[in-house]
Short mmCIF file of C-alpha atoms in Angstrom, two decimals:
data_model
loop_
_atom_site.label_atom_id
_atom_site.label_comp_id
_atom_site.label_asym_id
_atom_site.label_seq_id
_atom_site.Cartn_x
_atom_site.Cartn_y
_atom_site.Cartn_z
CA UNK A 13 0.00 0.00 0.00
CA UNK A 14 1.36 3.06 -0.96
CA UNK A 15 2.58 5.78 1.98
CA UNK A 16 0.03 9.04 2.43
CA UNK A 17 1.67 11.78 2.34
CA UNK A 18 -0.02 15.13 4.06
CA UNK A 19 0.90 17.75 1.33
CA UNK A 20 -0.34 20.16 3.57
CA UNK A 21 1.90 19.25 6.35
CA UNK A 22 4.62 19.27 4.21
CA UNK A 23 4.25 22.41 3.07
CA UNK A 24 3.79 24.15 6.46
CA UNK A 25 7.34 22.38 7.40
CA UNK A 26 9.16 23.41 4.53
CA UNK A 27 7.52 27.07 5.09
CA UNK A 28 8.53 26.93 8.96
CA UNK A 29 12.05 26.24 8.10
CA UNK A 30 12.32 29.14 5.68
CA UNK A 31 10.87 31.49 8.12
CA UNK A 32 13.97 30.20 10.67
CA UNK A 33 15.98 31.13 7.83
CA UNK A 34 14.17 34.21 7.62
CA UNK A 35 14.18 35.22 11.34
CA UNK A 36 18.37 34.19 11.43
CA UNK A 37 20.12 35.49 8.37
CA UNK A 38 17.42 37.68 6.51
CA UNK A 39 15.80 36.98 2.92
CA UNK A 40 18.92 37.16 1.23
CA UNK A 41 19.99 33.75 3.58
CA UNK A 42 16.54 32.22 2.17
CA UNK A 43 17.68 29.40 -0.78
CA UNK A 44 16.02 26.52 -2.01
CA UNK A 45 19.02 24.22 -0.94
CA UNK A 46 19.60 26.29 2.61
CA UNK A 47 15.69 25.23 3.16
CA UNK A 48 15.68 22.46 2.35
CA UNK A 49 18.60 21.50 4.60
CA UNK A 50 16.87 23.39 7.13
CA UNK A 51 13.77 21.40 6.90
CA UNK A 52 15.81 18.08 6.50
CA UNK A 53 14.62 17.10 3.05
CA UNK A 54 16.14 17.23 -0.46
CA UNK A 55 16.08 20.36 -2.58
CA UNK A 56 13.98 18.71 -5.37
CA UNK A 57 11.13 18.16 -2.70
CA UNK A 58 11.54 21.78 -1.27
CA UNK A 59 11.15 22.82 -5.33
CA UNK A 60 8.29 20.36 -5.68
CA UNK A 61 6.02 22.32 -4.09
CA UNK A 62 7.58 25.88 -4.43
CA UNK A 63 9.06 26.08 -7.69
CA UNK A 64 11.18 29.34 -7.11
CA UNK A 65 12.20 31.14 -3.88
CA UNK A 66 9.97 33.94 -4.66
CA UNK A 67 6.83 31.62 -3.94
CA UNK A 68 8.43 30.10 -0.82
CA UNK A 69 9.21 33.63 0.52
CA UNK A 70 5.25 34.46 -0.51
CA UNK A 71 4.19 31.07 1.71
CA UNK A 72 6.99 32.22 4.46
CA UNK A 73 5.16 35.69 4.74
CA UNK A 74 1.62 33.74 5.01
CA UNK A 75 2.51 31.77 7.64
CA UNK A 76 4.10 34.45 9.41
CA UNK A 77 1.16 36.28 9.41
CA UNK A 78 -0.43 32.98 10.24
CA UNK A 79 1.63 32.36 13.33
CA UNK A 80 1.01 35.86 14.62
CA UNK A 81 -2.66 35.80 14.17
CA UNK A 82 -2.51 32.32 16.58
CA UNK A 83 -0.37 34.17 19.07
CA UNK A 84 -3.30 36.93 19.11
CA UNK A 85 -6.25 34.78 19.17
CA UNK A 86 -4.69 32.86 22.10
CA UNK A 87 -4.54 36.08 23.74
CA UNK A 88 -7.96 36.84 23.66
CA UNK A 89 -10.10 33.79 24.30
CA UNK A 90 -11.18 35.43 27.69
CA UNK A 91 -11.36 39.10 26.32
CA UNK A 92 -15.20 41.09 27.46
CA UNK A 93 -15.00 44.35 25.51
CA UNK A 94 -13.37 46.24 22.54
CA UNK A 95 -11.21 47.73 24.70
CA UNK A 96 -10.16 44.75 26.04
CA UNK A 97 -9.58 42.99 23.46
CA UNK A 98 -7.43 46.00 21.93
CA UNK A 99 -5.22 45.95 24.90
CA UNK A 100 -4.41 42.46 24.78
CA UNK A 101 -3.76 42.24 20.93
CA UNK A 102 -1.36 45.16 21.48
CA UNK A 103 0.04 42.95 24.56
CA UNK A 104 0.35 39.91 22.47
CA UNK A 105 2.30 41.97 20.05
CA UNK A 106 4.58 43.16 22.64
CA UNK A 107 5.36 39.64 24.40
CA UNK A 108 6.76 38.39 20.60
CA UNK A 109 9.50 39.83 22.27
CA UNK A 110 9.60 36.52 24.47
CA UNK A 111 7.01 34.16 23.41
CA UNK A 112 8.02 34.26 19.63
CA UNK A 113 10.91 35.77 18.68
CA UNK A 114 11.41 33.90 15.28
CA UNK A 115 8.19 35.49 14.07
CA UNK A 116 9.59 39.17 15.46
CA UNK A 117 12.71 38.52 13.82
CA UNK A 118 11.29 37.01 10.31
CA UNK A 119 8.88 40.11 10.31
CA UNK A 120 11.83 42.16 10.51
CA UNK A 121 13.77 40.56 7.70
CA UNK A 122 10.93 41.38 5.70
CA UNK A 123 10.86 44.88 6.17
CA UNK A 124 14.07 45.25 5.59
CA UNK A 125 14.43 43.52 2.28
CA UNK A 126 10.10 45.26 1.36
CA UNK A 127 12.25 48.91 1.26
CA UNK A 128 13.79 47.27 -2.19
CA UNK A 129 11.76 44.63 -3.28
CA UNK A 130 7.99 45.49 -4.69
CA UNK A 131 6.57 42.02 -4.45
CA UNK A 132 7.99 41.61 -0.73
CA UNK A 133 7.20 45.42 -0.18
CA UNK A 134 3.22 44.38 -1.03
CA UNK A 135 3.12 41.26 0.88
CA UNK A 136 4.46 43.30 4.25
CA UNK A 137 1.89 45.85 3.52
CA UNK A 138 -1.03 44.08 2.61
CA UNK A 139 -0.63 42.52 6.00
CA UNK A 140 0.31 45.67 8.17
CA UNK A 141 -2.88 47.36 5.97
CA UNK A 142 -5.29 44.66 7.22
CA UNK A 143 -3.71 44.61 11.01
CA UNK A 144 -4.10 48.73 10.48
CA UNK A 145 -7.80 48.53 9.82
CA UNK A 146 -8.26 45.90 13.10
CA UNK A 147 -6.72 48.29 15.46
CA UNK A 148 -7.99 51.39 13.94
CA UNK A 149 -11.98 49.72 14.13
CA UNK A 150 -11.48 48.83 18.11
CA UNK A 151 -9.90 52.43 18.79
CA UNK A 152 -13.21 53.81 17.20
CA UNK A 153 -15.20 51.11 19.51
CA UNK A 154 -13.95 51.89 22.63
CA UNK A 155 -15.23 55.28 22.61
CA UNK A 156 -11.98 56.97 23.26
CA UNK A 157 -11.67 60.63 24.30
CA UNK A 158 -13.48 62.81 22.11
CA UNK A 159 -11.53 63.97 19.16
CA UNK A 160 -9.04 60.90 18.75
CA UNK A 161 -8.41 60.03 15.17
CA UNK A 162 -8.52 56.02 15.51
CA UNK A 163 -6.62 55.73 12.18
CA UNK A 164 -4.01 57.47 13.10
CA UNK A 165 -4.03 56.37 16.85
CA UNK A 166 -4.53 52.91 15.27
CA UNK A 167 -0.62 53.82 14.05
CA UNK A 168 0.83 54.99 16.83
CA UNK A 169 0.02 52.13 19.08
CA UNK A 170 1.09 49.55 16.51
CA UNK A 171 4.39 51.06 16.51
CA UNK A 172 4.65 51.43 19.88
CA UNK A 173 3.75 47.98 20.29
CA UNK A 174 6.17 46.59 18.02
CA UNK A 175 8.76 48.92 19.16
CA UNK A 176 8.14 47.56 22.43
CA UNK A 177 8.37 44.36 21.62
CA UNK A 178 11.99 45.23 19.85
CA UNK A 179 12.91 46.36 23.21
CA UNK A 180 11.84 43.42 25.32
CA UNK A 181 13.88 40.92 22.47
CA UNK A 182 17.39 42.86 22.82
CA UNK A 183 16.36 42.94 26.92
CA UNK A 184 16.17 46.66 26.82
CA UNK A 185 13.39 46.48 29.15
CA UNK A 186 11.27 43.61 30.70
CA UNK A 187 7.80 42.75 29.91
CA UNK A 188 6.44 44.62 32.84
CA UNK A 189 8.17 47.98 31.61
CA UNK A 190 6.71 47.36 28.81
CA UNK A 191 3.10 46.52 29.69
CA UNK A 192 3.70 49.97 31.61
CA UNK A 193 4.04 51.94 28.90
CA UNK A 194 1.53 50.57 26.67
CA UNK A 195 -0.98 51.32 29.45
CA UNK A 196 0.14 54.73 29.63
CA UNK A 197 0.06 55.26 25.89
CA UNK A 198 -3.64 53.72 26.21
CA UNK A 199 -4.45 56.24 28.74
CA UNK A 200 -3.62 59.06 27.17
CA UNK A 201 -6.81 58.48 25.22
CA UNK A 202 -8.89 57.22 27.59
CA UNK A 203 -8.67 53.66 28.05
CA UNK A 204 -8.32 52.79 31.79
CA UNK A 205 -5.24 50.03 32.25
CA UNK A 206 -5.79 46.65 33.01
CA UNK A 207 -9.23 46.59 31.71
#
């Protein structure tokens, strides 16, 4: 009887160990034949189901937004309110910094190489558009202090958030610092802290 293979499975694996890749020596590190000696199969299988590195990168920057989504919605299983649920998304983002820092570092190599490369440039912002929109709809539903732009709040705390969670990888300061000053930022237009 012939062996079942999950094609599915497979994919995801190869994908995960480009995303290593991607998180420890940037795009340019990302080969077909560094993968697939990542992933601990042969380069013809790694090419069997992405032809060229440019669609493994594309499935690398899918499952990164994957894997960050699942770090988000495991944040918020218990959340009771907009606001609530808009503090502990930021959170989530934040604790990357410790609970995922191959995704932090994998989203950074993408950055850096989306400043010259249009394809990666679209994939990083057709994500960071869609995560925009999120934050920007629970500012708006939290009923902030009157006058607060949510798009542009939206912005700021996604920054701070992800600068925050820069901080807390390179142990500039320690989750709790950092909680602290998302809270404050949160305050400032009218969220109360530990909701």
């Amino acid at each position: 009887m012939p062996k079942q293979v999950d094609h599915a499975a497979r994919r995801a694996e190869i994908a995960h160990a480009a995303l290593r890749l991607c998180a420890r020596d940037g795009l340019t590190g990302v080969s077909i034949g560094r993968v697939a000696q990542e992933a601990g199969v042969s380069k013809g299988l790694v090419q069997h189901y992405f032809p060229a590195k440019a669609d493994l990168l594309r499935a690398s920057a899918y499952l990164l937004r994957q894997e960050i989504e699942r770090h988000v919605r495991a944040a918020l299983l218990d959340a009771v309110s907009p606001a609530d649920i808009l503090r502990r998304t930021l959170l989530a983002v934040v604790e990357l910094g410790t609970r995922a820092p191959v995704l932090l570092l994998a989203g950074h190599a993408f950055l850096a190489t989306a400043v010259s490369d249009p394809d990666v440039r679209e994939l990083y912002r057709a994500g960071g558009d869609m995560v925009h929109r999120e934050i920007a709809a629970l500012v708006a539903a939290t009923a902030p202090e009157p006058g607060i732009d949510a798009g542009a709040e939206a912005h700021v705390l996604l920054r701070l958030a992800r600068g925050l969670a820069d901080g807390v990888l390179v142990g500039e300061l320690g989750v709790a610092e950092a909680v602290a000053v998302l809270d404050h930022q949160l305050g400032r237009i009218g969220l109360p802290a530990d909701l």
